[in-house]
Short mmCIF file of C-alpha atoms in Angstrom, two decimals:
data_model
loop_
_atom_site.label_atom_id
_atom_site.label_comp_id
_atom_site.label_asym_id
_atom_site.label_seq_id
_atom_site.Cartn_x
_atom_site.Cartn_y
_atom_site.Cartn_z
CA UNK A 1 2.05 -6.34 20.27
CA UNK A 2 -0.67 -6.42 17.73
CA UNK A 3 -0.93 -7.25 13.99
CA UNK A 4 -2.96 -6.69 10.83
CA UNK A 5 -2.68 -7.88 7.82
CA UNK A 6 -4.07 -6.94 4.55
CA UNK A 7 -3.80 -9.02 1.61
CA UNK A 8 -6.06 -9.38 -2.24
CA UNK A 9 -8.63 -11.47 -0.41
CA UNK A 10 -9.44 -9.21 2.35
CA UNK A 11 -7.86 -8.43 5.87
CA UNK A 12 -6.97 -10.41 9.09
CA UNK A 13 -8.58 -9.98 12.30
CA UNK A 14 -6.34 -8.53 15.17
CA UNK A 15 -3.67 -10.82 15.38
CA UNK A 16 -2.23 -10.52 19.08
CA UNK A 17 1.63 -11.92 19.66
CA UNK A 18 0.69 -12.53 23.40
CA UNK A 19 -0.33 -16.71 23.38
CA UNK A 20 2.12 -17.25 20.20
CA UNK A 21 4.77 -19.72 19.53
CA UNK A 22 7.68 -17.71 20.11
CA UNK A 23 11.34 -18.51 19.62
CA UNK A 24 13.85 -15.73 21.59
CA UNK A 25 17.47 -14.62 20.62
CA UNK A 26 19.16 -11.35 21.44
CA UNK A 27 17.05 -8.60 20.42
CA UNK A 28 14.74 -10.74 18.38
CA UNK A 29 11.62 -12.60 18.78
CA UNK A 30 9.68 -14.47 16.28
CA UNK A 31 6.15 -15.67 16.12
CA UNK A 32 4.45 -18.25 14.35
CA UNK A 33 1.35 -16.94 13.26
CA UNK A 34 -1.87 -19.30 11.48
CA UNK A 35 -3.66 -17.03 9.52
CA UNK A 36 -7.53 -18.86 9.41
CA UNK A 37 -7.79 -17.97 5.51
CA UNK A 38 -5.96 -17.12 2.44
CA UNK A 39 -5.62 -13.57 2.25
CA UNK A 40 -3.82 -13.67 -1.21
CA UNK A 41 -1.05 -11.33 -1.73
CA UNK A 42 -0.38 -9.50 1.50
CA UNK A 43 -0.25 -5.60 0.46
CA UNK A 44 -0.05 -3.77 3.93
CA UNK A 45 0.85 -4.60 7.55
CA UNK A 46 -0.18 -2.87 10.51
CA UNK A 47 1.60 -3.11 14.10
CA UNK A 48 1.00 -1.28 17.17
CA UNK A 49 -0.19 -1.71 20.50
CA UNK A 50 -3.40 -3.24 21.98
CA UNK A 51 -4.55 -0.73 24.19
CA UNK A 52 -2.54 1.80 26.28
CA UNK A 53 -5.14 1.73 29.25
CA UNK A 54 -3.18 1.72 32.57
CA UNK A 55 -0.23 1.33 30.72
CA UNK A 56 2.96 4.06 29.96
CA UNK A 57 4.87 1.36 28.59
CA UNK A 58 6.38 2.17 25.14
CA UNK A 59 7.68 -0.64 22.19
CA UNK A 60 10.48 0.06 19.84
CA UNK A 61 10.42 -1.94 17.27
CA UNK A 62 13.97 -1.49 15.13
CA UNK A 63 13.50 -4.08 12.03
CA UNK A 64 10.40 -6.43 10.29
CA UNK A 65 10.82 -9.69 8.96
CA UNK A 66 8.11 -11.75 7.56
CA UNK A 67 8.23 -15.13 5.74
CA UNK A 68 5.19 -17.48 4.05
CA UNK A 69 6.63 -21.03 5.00
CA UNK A 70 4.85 -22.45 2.79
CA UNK A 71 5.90 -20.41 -0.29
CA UNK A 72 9.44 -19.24 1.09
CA UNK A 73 8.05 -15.46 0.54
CA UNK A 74 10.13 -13.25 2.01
CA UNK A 75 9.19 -9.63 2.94
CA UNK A 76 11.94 -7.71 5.50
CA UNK A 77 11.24 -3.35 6.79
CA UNK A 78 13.38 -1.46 9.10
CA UNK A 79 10.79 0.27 11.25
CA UNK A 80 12.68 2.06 13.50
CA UNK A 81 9.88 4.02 15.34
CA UNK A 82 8.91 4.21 19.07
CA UNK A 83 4.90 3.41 19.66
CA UNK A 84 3.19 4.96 20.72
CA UNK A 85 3.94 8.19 18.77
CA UNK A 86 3.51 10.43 21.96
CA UNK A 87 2.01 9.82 25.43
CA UNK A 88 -1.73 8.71 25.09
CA UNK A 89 -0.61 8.90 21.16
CA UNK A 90 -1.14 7.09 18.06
CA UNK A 91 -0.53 3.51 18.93
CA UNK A 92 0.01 2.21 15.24
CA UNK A 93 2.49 1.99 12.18
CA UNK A 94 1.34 0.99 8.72
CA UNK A 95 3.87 0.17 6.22
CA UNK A 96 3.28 -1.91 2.68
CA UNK A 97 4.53 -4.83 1.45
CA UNK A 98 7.01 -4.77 -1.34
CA UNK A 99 7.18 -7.89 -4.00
CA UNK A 100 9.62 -7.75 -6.54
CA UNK A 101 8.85 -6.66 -10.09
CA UNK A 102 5.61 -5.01 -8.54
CA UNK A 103 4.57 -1.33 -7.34
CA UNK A 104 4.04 -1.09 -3.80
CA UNK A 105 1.82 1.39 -2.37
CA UNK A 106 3.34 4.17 -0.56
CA UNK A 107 2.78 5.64 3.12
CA UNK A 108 0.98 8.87 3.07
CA UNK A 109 -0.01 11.77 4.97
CA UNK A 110 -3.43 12.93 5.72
CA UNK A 111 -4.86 15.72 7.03
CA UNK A 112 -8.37 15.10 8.92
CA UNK A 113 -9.86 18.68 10.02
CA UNK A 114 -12.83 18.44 12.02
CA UNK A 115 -15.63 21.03 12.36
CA UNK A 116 -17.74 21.45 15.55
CA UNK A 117 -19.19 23.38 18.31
CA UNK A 118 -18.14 22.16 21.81
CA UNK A 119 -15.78 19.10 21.56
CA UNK A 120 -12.16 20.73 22.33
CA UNK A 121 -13.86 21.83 25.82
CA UNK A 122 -14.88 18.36 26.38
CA UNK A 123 -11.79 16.75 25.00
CA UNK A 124 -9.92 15.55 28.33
CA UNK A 125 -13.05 13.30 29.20
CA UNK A 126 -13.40 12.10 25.73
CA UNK A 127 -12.26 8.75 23.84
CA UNK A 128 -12.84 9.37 20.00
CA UNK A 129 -11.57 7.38 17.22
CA UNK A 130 -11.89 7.02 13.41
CA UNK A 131 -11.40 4.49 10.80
CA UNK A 132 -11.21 6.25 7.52
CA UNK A 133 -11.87 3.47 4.49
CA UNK A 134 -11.03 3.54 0.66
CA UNK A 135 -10.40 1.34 -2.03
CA UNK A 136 -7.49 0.09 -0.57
CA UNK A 137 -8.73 -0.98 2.78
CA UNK A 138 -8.69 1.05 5.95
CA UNK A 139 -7.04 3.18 8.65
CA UNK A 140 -7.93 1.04 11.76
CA UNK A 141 -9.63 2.77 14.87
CA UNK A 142 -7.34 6.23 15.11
CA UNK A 143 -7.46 8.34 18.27
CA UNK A 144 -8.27 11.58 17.44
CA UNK A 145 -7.69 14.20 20.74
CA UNK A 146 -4.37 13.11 21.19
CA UNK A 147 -2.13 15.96 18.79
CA UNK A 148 -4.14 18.46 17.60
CA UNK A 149 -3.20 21.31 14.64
CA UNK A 150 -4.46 24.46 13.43
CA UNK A 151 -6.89 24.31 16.51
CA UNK A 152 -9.17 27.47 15.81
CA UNK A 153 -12.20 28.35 19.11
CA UNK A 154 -15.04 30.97 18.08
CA UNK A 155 -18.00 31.71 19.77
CA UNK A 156 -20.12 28.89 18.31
CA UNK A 157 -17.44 27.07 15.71
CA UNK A 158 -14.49 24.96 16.06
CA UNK A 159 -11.81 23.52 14.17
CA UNK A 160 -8.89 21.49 14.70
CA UNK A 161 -6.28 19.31 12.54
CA UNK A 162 -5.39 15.57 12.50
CA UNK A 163 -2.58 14.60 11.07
CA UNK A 164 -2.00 10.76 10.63
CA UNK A 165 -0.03 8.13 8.57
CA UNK A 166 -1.36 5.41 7.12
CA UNK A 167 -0.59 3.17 3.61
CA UNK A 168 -2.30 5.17 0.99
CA UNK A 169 -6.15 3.91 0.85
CA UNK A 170 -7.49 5.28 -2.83
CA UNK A 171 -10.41 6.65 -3.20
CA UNK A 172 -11.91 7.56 0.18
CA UNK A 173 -15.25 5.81 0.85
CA UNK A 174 -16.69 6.55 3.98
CA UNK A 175 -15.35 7.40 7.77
CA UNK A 176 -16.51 5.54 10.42
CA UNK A 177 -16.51 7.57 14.25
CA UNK A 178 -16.47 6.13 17.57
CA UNK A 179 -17.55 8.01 20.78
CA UNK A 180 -17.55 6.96 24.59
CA UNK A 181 -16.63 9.42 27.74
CA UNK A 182 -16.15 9.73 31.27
CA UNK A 183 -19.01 11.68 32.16
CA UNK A 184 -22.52 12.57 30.42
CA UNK A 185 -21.97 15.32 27.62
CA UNK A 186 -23.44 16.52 24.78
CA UNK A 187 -21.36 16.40 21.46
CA UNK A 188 -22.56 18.71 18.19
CA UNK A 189 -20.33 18.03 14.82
CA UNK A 190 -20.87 19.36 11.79
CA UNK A 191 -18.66 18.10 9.05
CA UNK A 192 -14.82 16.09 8.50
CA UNK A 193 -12.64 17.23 5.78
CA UNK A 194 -10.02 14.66 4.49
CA UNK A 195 -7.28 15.16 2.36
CA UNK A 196 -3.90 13.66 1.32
CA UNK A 197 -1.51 16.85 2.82
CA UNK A 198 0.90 16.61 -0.20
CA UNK A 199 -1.98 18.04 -2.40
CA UNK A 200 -4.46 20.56 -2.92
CA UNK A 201 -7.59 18.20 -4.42
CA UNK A 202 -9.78 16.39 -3.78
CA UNK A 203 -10.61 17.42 -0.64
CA UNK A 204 -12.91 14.58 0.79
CA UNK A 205 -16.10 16.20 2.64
CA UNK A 206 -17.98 14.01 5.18
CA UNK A 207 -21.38 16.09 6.74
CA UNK A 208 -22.24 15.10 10.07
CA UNK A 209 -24.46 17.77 11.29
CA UNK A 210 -25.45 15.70 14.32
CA UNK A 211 -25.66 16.70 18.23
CA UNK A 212 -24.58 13.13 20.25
CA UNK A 213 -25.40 12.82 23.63
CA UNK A 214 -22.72 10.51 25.56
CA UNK A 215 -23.62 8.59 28.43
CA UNK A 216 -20.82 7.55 30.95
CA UNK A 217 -22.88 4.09 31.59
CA UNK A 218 -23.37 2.95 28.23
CA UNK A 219 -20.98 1.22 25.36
CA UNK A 220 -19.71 3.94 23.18
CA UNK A 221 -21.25 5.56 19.72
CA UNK A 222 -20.49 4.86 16.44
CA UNK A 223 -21.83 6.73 13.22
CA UNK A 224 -20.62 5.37 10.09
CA UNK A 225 -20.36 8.50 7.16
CA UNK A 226 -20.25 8.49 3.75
CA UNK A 227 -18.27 10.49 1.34
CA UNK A 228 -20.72 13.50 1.15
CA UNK A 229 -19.06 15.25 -2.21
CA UNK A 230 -15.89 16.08 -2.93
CA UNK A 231 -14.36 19.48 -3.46
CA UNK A 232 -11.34 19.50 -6.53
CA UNK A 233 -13.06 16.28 -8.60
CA UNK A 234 -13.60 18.64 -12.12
CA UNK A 235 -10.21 19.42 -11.53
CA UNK A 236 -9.08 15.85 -10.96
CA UNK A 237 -10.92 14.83 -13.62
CA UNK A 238 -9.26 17.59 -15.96
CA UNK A 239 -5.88 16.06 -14.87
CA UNK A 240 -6.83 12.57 -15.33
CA UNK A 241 -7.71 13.60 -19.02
CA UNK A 242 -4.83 15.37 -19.83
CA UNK A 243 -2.11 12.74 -18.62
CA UNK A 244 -4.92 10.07 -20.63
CA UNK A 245 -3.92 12.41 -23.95
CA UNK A 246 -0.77 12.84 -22.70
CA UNK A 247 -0.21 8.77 -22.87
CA UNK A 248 -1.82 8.30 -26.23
CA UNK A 249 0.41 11.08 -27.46
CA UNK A 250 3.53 9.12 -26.43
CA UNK A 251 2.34 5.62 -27.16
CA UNK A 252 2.64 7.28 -31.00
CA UNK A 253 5.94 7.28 -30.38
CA UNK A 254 6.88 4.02 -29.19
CA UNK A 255 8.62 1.40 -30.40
CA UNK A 256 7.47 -1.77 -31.06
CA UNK A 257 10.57 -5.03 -29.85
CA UNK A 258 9.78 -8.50 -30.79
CA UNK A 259 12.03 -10.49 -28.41
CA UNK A 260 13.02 -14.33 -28.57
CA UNK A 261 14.00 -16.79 -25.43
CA UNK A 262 15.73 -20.22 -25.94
CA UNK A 263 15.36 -22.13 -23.00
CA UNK A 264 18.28 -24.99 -22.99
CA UNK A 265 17.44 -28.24 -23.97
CA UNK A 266 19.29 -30.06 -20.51
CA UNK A 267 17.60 -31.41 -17.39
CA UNK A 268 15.80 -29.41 -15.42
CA UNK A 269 16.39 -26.20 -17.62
CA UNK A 270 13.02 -24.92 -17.01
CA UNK A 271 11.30 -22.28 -15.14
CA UNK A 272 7.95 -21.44 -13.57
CA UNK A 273 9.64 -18.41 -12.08
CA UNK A 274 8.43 -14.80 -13.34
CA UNK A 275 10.64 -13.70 -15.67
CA UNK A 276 11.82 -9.75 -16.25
CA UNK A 277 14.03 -8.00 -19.06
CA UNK A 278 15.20 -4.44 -19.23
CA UNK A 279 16.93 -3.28 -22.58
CA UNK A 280 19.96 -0.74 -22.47
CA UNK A 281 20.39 1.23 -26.07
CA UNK A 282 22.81 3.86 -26.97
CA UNK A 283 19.90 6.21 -26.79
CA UNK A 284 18.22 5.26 -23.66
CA UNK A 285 17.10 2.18 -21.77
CA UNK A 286 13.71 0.65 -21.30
CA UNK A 287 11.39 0.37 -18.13
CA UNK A 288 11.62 -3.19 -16.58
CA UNK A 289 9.08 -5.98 -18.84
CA UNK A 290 7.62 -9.20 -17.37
CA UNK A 291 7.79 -11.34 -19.73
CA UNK A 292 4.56 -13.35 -19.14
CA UNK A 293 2.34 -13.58 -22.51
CA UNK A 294 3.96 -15.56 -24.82
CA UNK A 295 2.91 -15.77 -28.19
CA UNK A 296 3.85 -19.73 -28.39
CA UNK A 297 3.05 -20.96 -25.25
CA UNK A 298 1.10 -21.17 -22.22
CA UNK A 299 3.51 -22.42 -19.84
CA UNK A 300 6.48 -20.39 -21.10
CA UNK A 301 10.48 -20.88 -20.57
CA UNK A 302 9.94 -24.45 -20.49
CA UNK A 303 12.75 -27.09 -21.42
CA UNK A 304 14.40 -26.88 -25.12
CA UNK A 305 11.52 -24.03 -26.25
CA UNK A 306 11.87 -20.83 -27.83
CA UNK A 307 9.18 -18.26 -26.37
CA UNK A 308 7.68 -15.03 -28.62
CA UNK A 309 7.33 -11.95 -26.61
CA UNK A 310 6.37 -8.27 -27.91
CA UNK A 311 6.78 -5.32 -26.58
CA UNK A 312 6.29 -1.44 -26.87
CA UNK A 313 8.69 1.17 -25.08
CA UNK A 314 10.50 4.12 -26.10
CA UNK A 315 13.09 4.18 -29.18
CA UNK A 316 16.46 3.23 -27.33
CA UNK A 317 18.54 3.18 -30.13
CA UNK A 318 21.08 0.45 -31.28
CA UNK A 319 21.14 -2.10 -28.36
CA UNK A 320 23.83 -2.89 -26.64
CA UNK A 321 23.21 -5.26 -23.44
CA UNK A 322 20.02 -6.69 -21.84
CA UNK A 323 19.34 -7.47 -18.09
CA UNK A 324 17.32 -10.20 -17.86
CA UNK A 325 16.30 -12.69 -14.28
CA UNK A 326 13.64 -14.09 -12.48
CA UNK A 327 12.15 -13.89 -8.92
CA UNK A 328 13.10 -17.36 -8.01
CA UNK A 329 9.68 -17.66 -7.32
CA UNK A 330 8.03 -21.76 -6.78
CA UNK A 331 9.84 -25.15 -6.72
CA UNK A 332 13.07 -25.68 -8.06
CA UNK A 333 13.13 -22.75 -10.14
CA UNK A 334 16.49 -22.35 -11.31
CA UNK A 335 16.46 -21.61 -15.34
CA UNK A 336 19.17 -22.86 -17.96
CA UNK A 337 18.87 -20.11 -20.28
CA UNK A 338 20.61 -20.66 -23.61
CA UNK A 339 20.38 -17.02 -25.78
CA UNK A 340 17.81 -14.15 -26.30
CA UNK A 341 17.62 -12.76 -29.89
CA UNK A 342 15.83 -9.21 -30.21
CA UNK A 343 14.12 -7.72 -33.43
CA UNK A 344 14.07 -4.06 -34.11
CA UNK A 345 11.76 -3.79 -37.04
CA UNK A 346 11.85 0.12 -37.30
CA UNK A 347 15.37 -0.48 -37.73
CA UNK A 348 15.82 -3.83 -39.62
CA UNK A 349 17.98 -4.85 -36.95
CA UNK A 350 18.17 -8.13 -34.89
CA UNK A 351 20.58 -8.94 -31.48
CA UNK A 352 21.68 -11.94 -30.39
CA UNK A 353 22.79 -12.23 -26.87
CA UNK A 354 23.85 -15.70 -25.60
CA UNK A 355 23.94 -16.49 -22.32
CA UNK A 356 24.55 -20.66 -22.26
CA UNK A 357 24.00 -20.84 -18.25
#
């Protein structure tokens, strides 16, 4: 069992579970695992399989749990998935870390199609992976013989489709193909398309246009491709304006909340926590506000002080009950909060809800 991890300050290397400190209970092993750096805030995970050379065996991993010990972050996924995805199959499964209060990416779908002359005759004596890289980091090494789609065989073209999960990567960058083989051939590619399956556009287009020769004896090929152009971007673009215009048109129509918090004045009332509020009105109810930026104070929700926050959402009407909490996030951070008073200028309106806990 193998492990990546992605995080705001880059990746890990391979992290491999086989020398780890391991502590064993029924149906469940855990690891303790020394990163050598800070990778910030962890994003995506990937776990699979090292290699599946002389090997049929199969893992099954059922549920994920991951803890910083230092921080008490806790991140927990049930997996439920059998690796690798078929015999000789895709030996990975990438899946993104979820922190509260924050948007996680989501796993996605692509569609790889490859264009070329002779490599579906050559395929049983081939190894060939790719590593497809965006803005959000990459793929990993992905076999790509072992489930072909959509494979099409004329005289002198080919095409086939390779469909793979992965945690959505962004804007695609560049591709990144490894070659090695059993015996001496000759390889001729022309071009990848890449595109995510639930859409039409962009359509990602990497030219190749290259003949490869393989040799048995030596290590294996690698060709790192750029994005070449992309088919769709007008149209993108088009989109991206219209839901721009789209956003300003709203954000005429917002209103604006000014919204007070009295911390208590006891012993240990305060908070370094991140703090959220959602408001519920007779007309609708906002989207979920950190309340970070306040207007008094740096360090906010401290002992016996009122904090000033503003915000901007949709007219909800007369209000009629707040949800407000933290992420219990660093040390000691329970909160003694005392009331929060809201101001509806637009309506000349202010609401006092007390909460004295």
């Amino acid at each position: 069992l193998v492990m990546v991890f992605y995080g705001s300050n880059g990746k890990s290397n391979l992290v491999s579970m086989e020398n780890k400190v391991e502590h064993q209970a029924k149906n469940q092993i855990t690891y303790d695992i020394h990163l050598p750096s800070d990778l910030g805030t962890l994003y995506k995970v990937r776990l699979g399989l090292q290699s599946l050379e002389n090997s049929i065996s199969q893992l099954s991993p059922c549920y994920f749990k991951m803890q910083n010990t230092s921080t008490l972050d806790t991140f927990r996924l049930t997996i439920n998935k059998t690796l690798p995805l078929s015999f000789n199959g895709d030996r990975w499964v990438e899946f993104p870390v979820e922190w509260p209060l924050k948007e996680a990416l989501s796993v996605v779908t692509y569609h790889l199609t490859v264009f070329s002359r002779n490599i579906l005759s050559e395929r049983n004596l081939l190894h060939m992976t790719v590593c497809i890289y965006g803005t959000h980091g990459d793929t990993g090494d992905r076999s790509l013989l072992w489930s072909l789609q959509n494979v099409q065989q004329g005289e002198d073209n080919e095409s086939f489709l390779v469909i793979m999960d992965a945690v959505e990567l962004g804007e695609l960058e560049k591709v990144v193909l490894l070659f090695s083989s059993k015996t001496d051939c000759k390889l001729d590619i022309k071009k990848l398309h890449l595109k995510e399956a639930a859409k039409e556009h962009p359509i990602y287009v990497f030219e190749v246009n290259e003949a490869l020769f393989v040799d048995e004896n030596k290590a294996e090929i690698k060709r790192e491709i750029p994005v070449t152009f992309i088919i769709g971007e007008d149209k993108q673009k088009n989109d991206r304006d219209n839901n721009l215009h789209k956003d300003r048109s709203q954000a005429k129509n917002l209103t604006e909340y000014t919204i007070k918090v009295y911390t208590g004045d006891k012993r240990g009332a305060g908070t370094d926590a991140n703090v959220h509020i959602i408001l519920f009105g007779n007309e609708d109810k906002s989207e979920v506000f950190q309340l970070s930026q306040s207007l008094e104070h740096q360090d906010p929700f401290e002992r016996g002080k009122v904090d000033t926050f503003k915000i901007k959402t949709k007219n909800l009407g007369n209000i009629h009950s707040i949800e407000i909490g933290h992420d219990g996030k660093g040390f000691a951070s329970g909160w003694f909060l005392e009331k929060v008073e809201i101001t509806d200028a637009s309506r000349n309106s202010v609401y006092c809800f007390n909460c004295n806990r």
